[in-house]
Structures are given as C-alpha cells and as structure tokens.
Amino acid sequence: MCCFRTNPEETIGGIIALIGPPGSGRTSFMCNATGETYQDKGNSMMCQTTKVEAGHYTDDYGRKILLLDTPGIRAPLGRGKGEIYEEDVYRAVEEWLKKHGHDRLTGILFFQRLKAKRPEVLNISSFHGLCQRDIYSSIVLVGTMGDDTDLQRFEKEAWRNLLNRGAKSLRYQNTRQSAREAINMII
C-alpha cells in the first residue's frame, strides 16, 4: 500500500487508528479490511510499521473510512535508541492528522495478541484529546491470535477497567468480515 493523501473535496466518514504492540496483527487487519497488501506481513516481532500509513476502507453504506496503521507500541527502535511508547504514537497520529487537514480520530482499535505472556495495557491518558467523542466509547479492544477463552481472560483481567468505562472488545478472526465487525463497532 502506498501512503495515502486525502483529497480536500473527498468526504471522509471517519478516521480510525490501529494501535498495539508489534506482532499484534494491526497490519494484517489493515490488509484484510482494505483488500490491499503492503509491507511484509511476516511473523516478526520487530517493528515493521515505522510511520503512520493510511488505507481506504469503504463501509456497507459507501462511507470512506481511513484506517491509520501506526508503529508498534514497545517496538525496539534499534541499537540503544529505546522503544516506541504511547506518547510517540500519539504524536505521530497527531502530526499525520494535521498534515492531512484533520483534527480528530473517530476511534481507536487497540490490538493485543491473546496468547501474549505479558499483556500490554493501553495508556489511555496518552490519547485523550485525539478522539471526537468520549475516549472510552471510541475504543475497541481487538484480541488476536487466540480463542474465546483467551478473550474472556483479557476481559476479566487486563481490559476490565477499560470495558467498565465504555470500551468494547472483539476477538478478531483474521478475516475481512471480522475486520468489518471491529470497524462497525466504532462508526
């Protein structure tokens, strides 16, 4: 997929950021949702997404939604340069929005491998102000690479506080239909 430039005359029905640790399925999700292929969808835990990249998704009503693939949270930057943190992803998304003439996201899809030994918990405070409406109701927690039992464990433990505040959850099944379900939970 190439970098996307928004046409000022084109109506955008929403902008959704795909956020999560490396290897959590953000890029595969984007490929399934848009029907396009880009980057190497390998199994590497190294950060393959190095900048915000946008893809077009058209919903069942013909609305154009932009999906923003972001660098992986906690991804190593290489050779003693540290890691990428939520604040870095926030700044990258904020810069992308400004550069392309937008001010807010419609929502966030937060990806987490359900088989992960150490779950990442999204630092929501980093993303206040980026969404058009209440931050919690704008988030879908997307569980990947696991089963319903794994999802239930995350809902009861790692994601409990976010769900209690209005976030939603979904087990992503690596299909176009499952990608549509997750997007429809926001728009």
mmCIF file of C-alpha atoms in Angstrom:
data_model
loop_
_atom_site.group_PDB
_atom_site.id
_atom_site.type_symbol
_atom_site.label_atom_id
_atom_site.label_comp_id
_atom_site.label_asym_id
_atom_site.label_seq_id
_atom_site.Cartn_x
_atom_site.Cartn_y
_atom_site.Cartn_z
ATOM 1 C CA MET A 1 0.000 0.000 0.000
ATOM 2 C CA CYS A 2 1.245 3.455 -0.750
ATOM 3 C CA CYS A 3 0.965 6.410 1.529
ATOM 4 C CA PHE A 4 -2.492 7.968 1.294
ATOM 5 C CA ARG A 5 -3.159 11.612 0.593
ATOM 6 C CA THR A 6 -6.638 12.876 1.317
ATOM 7 C CA ASN A 7 -8.345 14.877 -1.394
ATOM 8 C CA PRO A 8 -9.839 18.044 0.179
ATOM 9 C CA GLU A 9 -13.030 17.552 -1.870
ATOM 10 C CA GLU A 10 -13.451 13.941 -0.734
ATOM 11 C CA THR A 11 -15.770 13.323 2.202
ATOM 12 C CA ILE A 12 -14.226 11.125 4.862
ATOM 13 C CA GLY A 13 -16.720 9.295 7.091
ATOM 14 C CA GLY A 14 -14.215 8.636 9.848
ATOM 15 C CA ILE A 15 -10.602 8.049 10.799
ATOM 16 C CA ILE A 16 -9.619 5.068 12.946
ATOM 17 C CA ALA A 17 -6.119 4.481 14.358
ATOM 18 C CA LEU A 18 -4.824 0.905 14.663
ATOM 19 C CA ILE A 19 -2.655 0.785 17.779
ATOM 20 C CA GLY A 20 -0.906 -2.053 19.614
ATOM 21 C CA PRO A 21 2.378 -3.843 20.215
ATOM 22 C CA PRO A 22 4.475 -5.309 17.372
ATOM 23 C CA GLY A 23 3.142 -8.603 16.046
ATOM 24 C CA SER A 24 -0.400 -7.977 17.310
ATOM 25 C CA GLY A 25 -1.990 -8.071 13.853
ATOM 26 C CA ARG A 26 -2.521 -4.388 13.002
ATOM 27 C CA THR A 27 -1.047 -4.608 9.506
ATOM 28 C CA SER A 28 -2.785 -7.919 8.708
ATOM 29 C CA PHE A 29 -6.049 -6.332 9.864
ATOM 30 C CA MET A 30 -5.456 -3.362 7.566
ATOM 31 C CA CYS A 31 -4.787 -5.673 4.612
ATOM 32 C CA ASN A 32 -7.973 -7.666 5.302
ATOM 33 C CA ALA A 33 -10.098 -4.541 5.753
ATOM 34 C CA THR A 34 -8.835 -2.664 2.696
ATOM 35 C CA GLY A 35 -8.204 -5.636 0.416
ATOM 36 C CA GLU A 36 -4.700 -4.320 -0.275
ATOM 37 C CA THR A 37 -1.316 -5.774 0.571
ATOM 38 C CA TYR A 38 1.615 -3.801 1.821
ATOM 39 C CA GLN A 39 4.702 -4.346 3.933
ATOM 40 C CA ASP A 40 5.755 -7.851 4.812
ATOM 41 C CA LYS A 41 3.034 -9.486 6.890
ATOM 42 C CA GLY A 42 5.683 -11.689 8.479
ATOM 43 C CA ASN A 43 5.666 -13.069 11.986
ATOM 44 C CA SER A 44 8.496 -10.841 13.168
ATOM 45 C CA MET A 45 8.143 -9.096 16.496
ATOM 46 C CA MET A 46 10.371 -6.309 15.180
ATOM 47 C CA CYS A 47 8.502 -3.156 14.302
ATOM 48 C CA GLN A 48 7.704 -3.265 10.606
ATOM 49 C CA THR A 49 5.425 -0.234 10.609
ATOM 50 C CA THR A 50 7.768 2.701 11.133
ATOM 51 C CA LYS A 51 5.403 5.603 10.405
ATOM 52 C CA VAL A 52 1.674 6.246 10.229
ATOM 53 C CA GLU A 53 0.289 4.819 6.993
ATOM 54 C CA ALA A 54 -3.298 5.234 5.828
ATOM 55 C CA GLY A 55 -5.569 2.893 3.952
ATOM 56 C CA HIS A 56 -9.051 3.324 2.471
ATOM 57 C CA TYR A 57 -11.935 1.275 3.787
ATOM 58 C CA THR A 58 -15.452 1.661 2.415
ATOM 59 C CA ASP A 59 -18.252 0.544 4.697
ATOM 60 C CA ASP A 60 -21.550 -1.081 3.726
ATOM 61 C CA TYR A 61 -23.144 2.374 3.267
ATOM 62 C CA GLY A 62 -20.438 3.679 0.951
ATOM 63 C CA ARG A 63 -18.744 5.862 3.567
ATOM 64 C CA LYS A 64 -14.987 6.207 3.150
ATOM 65 C CA ILE A 65 -13.127 5.453 6.365
ATOM 66 C CA LEU A 66 -9.408 5.994 6.775
ATOM 67 C CA LEU A 67 -7.525 3.343 8.733
ATOM 68 C CA LEU A 68 -4.210 4.523 10.179
ATOM 69 C CA ASP A 69 -1.645 1.788 10.769
ATOM 70 C CA THR A 70 0.792 3.002 13.433
ATOM 71 C CA PRO A 71 4.199 1.894 14.713
ATOM 72 C CA GLY A 72 4.018 -0.822 17.358
ATOM 73 C CA ILE A 73 3.954 0.253 20.988
ATOM 74 C CA ARG A 74 7.037 -1.042 22.829
ATOM 75 C CA ALA A 75 8.745 -1.748 19.497
ATOM 76 C CA PRO A 76 12.528 -1.510 19.683
ATOM 77 C CA LEU A 77 13.942 1.433 17.765
ATOM 78 C CA GLY A 78 17.267 -0.325 17.305
ATOM 79 C CA ARG A 79 20.787 -0.101 18.664
ATOM 80 C CA GLY A 80 20.301 1.571 22.013
ATOM 81 C CA LYS A 81 17.618 4.001 20.871
ATOM 82 C CA GLY A 82 14.931 2.682 23.230
ATOM 83 C CA GLU A 83 11.358 1.783 22.429
ATOM 84 C CA ILE A 84 8.263 3.387 20.946
ATOM 85 C CA TYR A 85 5.790 4.463 23.624
ATOM 86 C CA GLU A 86 2.136 5.513 23.530
ATOM 87 C CA GLU A 87 3.177 9.175 23.567
ATOM 88 C CA ASP A 88 5.292 8.616 20.428
ATOM 89 C CA VAL A 89 2.343 7.002 18.640
ATOM 90 C CA TYR A 90 0.051 9.830 19.824
ATOM 91 C CA ARG A 91 2.431 12.441 18.385
ATOM 92 C CA ALA A 92 2.788 10.533 15.104
ATOM 93 C CA VAL A 93 -1.007 10.284 14.704
ATOM 94 C CA GLU A 94 -1.495 13.931 15.695
ATOM 95 C CA GLU A 95 1.124 15.019 13.127
ATOM 96 C CA TRP A 96 -0.497 12.852 10.434
ATOM 97 C CA LEU A 97 -3.923 14.348 11.167
ATOM 98 C CA LYS A 98 -2.598 17.920 10.983
ATOM 99 C CA LYS A 99 -0.610 17.250 7.805
ATOM 100 C CA HIS A 100 -3.705 15.865 6.078
ATOM 101 C CA GLY A 101 -6.152 18.536 7.288
ATOM 102 C CA HIS A 102 -7.969 16.604 10.031
ATOM 103 C CA ASP A 103 -8.146 17.304 13.764
ATOM 104 C CA ARG A 104 -9.647 14.232 15.417
ATOM 105 C CA LEU A 105 -9.979 10.469 15.210
ATOM 106 C CA THR A 106 -13.333 8.731 15.139
ATOM 107 C CA GLY A 107 -11.875 5.914 17.214
ATOM 108 C CA ILE A 108 -9.045 3.584 18.143
ATOM 109 C CA LEU A 109 -8.705 -0.138 17.551
ATOM 110 C CA PHE A 110 -6.240 -1.429 20.168
ATOM 111 C CA PHE A 111 -4.725 -4.781 19.163
ATOM 112 C CA GLN A 112 -3.398 -7.382 21.596
ATOM 113 C CA ARG A 113 -2.241 -10.944 20.998
ATOM 114 C CA LEU A 114 -4.462 -13.026 23.282
ATOM 115 C CA LYS A 115 -1.701 -15.603 23.743
ATOM 116 C CA ALA A 116 0.789 -12.950 24.909
ATOM 117 C CA LYS A 117 2.619 -13.869 28.102
ATOM 118 C CA ARG A 118 2.562 -10.263 29.266
ATOM 119 C CA PRO A 119 -0.483 -8.287 28.110
ATOM 120 C CA GLU A 120 0.009 -4.674 27.136
ATOM 121 C CA VAL A 121 -2.421 -2.289 28.753
ATOM 122 C CA LEU A 122 -3.145 0.812 26.717
ATOM 123 C CA ASN A 123 -2.187 4.035 28.470
ATOM 124 C CA ILE A 124 -5.382 5.910 27.643
ATOM 125 C CA SER A 125 -4.191 9.191 29.108
ATOM 126 C CA SER A 126 -1.808 9.481 26.134
ATOM 127 C CA PHE A 127 -4.757 9.577 23.714
ATOM 128 C CA HIS A 128 -7.178 11.978 25.447
ATOM 129 C CA GLY A 129 -7.982 14.791 23.064
ATOM 130 C CA LEU A 130 -7.394 12.784 19.878
ATOM 131 C CA CYS A 131 -10.925 11.377 19.574
ATOM 132 C CA GLN A 132 -14.093 13.241 18.594
ATOM 133 C CA ARG A 133 -16.111 11.865 21.483
ATOM 134 C CA ASP A 134 -15.522 10.247 24.853
ATOM 135 C CA ILE A 135 -12.250 8.344 24.613
ATOM 136 C CA TYR A 136 -13.532 5.113 26.179
ATOM 137 C CA SER A 137 -16.580 4.780 23.919
ATOM 138 C CA SER A 138 -14.213 5.358 20.963
ATOM 139 C CA ILE A 139 -12.051 2.302 21.708
ATOM 140 C CA VAL A 140 -12.445 -1.293 20.580
ATOM 141 C CA LEU A 141 -10.047 -3.754 22.203
ATOM 142 C CA VAL A 142 -9.194 -6.244 19.465
ATOM 143 C CA GLY A 143 -7.940 -9.648 20.599
ATOM 144 C CA THR A 144 -5.889 -11.532 18.016
ATOM 145 C CA MET A 145 -4.337 -14.991 17.757
ATOM 146 C CA GLY A 146 -6.409 -16.616 20.469
ATOM 147 C CA ASP A 147 -9.764 -18.185 21.236
ATOM 148 C CA ASP A 148 -12.887 -17.142 23.138
ATOM 149 C CA THR A 149 -11.444 -18.409 26.432
ATOM 150 C CA ASP A 150 -8.384 -16.176 25.964
ATOM 151 C CA LEU A 151 -10.640 -13.212 25.158
ATOM 152 C CA GLN A 152 -12.693 -13.806 28.307
ATOM 153 C CA ARG A 153 -9.488 -13.862 30.376
ATOM 154 C CA PHE A 154 -8.451 -10.482 28.948
ATOM 155 C CA GLU A 155 -11.939 -9.050 29.519
ATOM 156 C CA LYS A 156 -11.862 -10.122 33.185
ATOM 157 C CA GLU A 157 -8.272 -9.081 33.836
ATOM 158 C CA ALA A 158 -6.178 -6.782 31.623
ATOM 159 C CA TRP A 159 -9.077 -4.998 29.904
ATOM 160 C CA ARG A 160 -11.593 -4.914 32.760
ATOM 161 C CA ASN A 161 -11.126 -1.236 33.669
ATOM 162 C CA LEU A 162 -11.374 -0.055 30.062
ATOM 163 C CA LEU A 163 -14.504 -2.138 29.441
ATOM 164 C CA ASN A 164 -16.113 -0.839 32.633
ATOM 165 C CA ARG A 165 -15.604 2.705 31.337
ATOM 166 C CA GLY A 166 -17.252 2.066 27.960
ATOM 167 C CA ALA A 167 -14.671 0.436 25.687
ATOM 168 C CA LYS A 168 -15.815 -2.574 23.653
ATOM 169 C CA SER A 169 -13.991 -5.806 22.818
ATOM 170 C CA LEU A 170 -13.857 -8.258 19.932
ATOM 171 C CA ARG A 171 -11.916 -11.386 19.045
ATOM 172 C CA TYR A 172 -10.543 -10.748 15.580
ATOM 173 C CA GLN A 173 -10.560 -13.857 13.385
ATOM 174 C CA ASN A 174 -8.203 -12.630 10.643
ATOM 175 C CA THR A 175 -10.948 -12.281 8.035
ATOM 176 C CA ARG A 176 -12.433 -9.379 6.097
ATOM 177 C CA GLN A 177 -15.782 -9.915 7.837
ATOM 178 C CA SER A 178 -14.177 -9.797 11.283
ATOM 179 C CA ALA A 179 -12.350 -6.582 10.320
ATOM 180 C CA ARG A 180 -15.676 -5.070 9.242
ATOM 181 C CA GLU A 181 -17.230 -6.015 12.588
ATOM 182 C CA ALA A 182 -14.478 -4.235 14.513
ATOM 183 C CA ILE A 183 -14.726 -1.090 12.370
ATOM 184 C CA ASN A 184 -18.538 -1.049 12.643
ATOM 185 C CA MET A 185 -18.242 -1.048 16.441
ATOM 186 C CA ILE A 186 -16.765 2.462 16.119
ATOM 187 C CA ILE A 187 -18.538 4.114 13.174
#
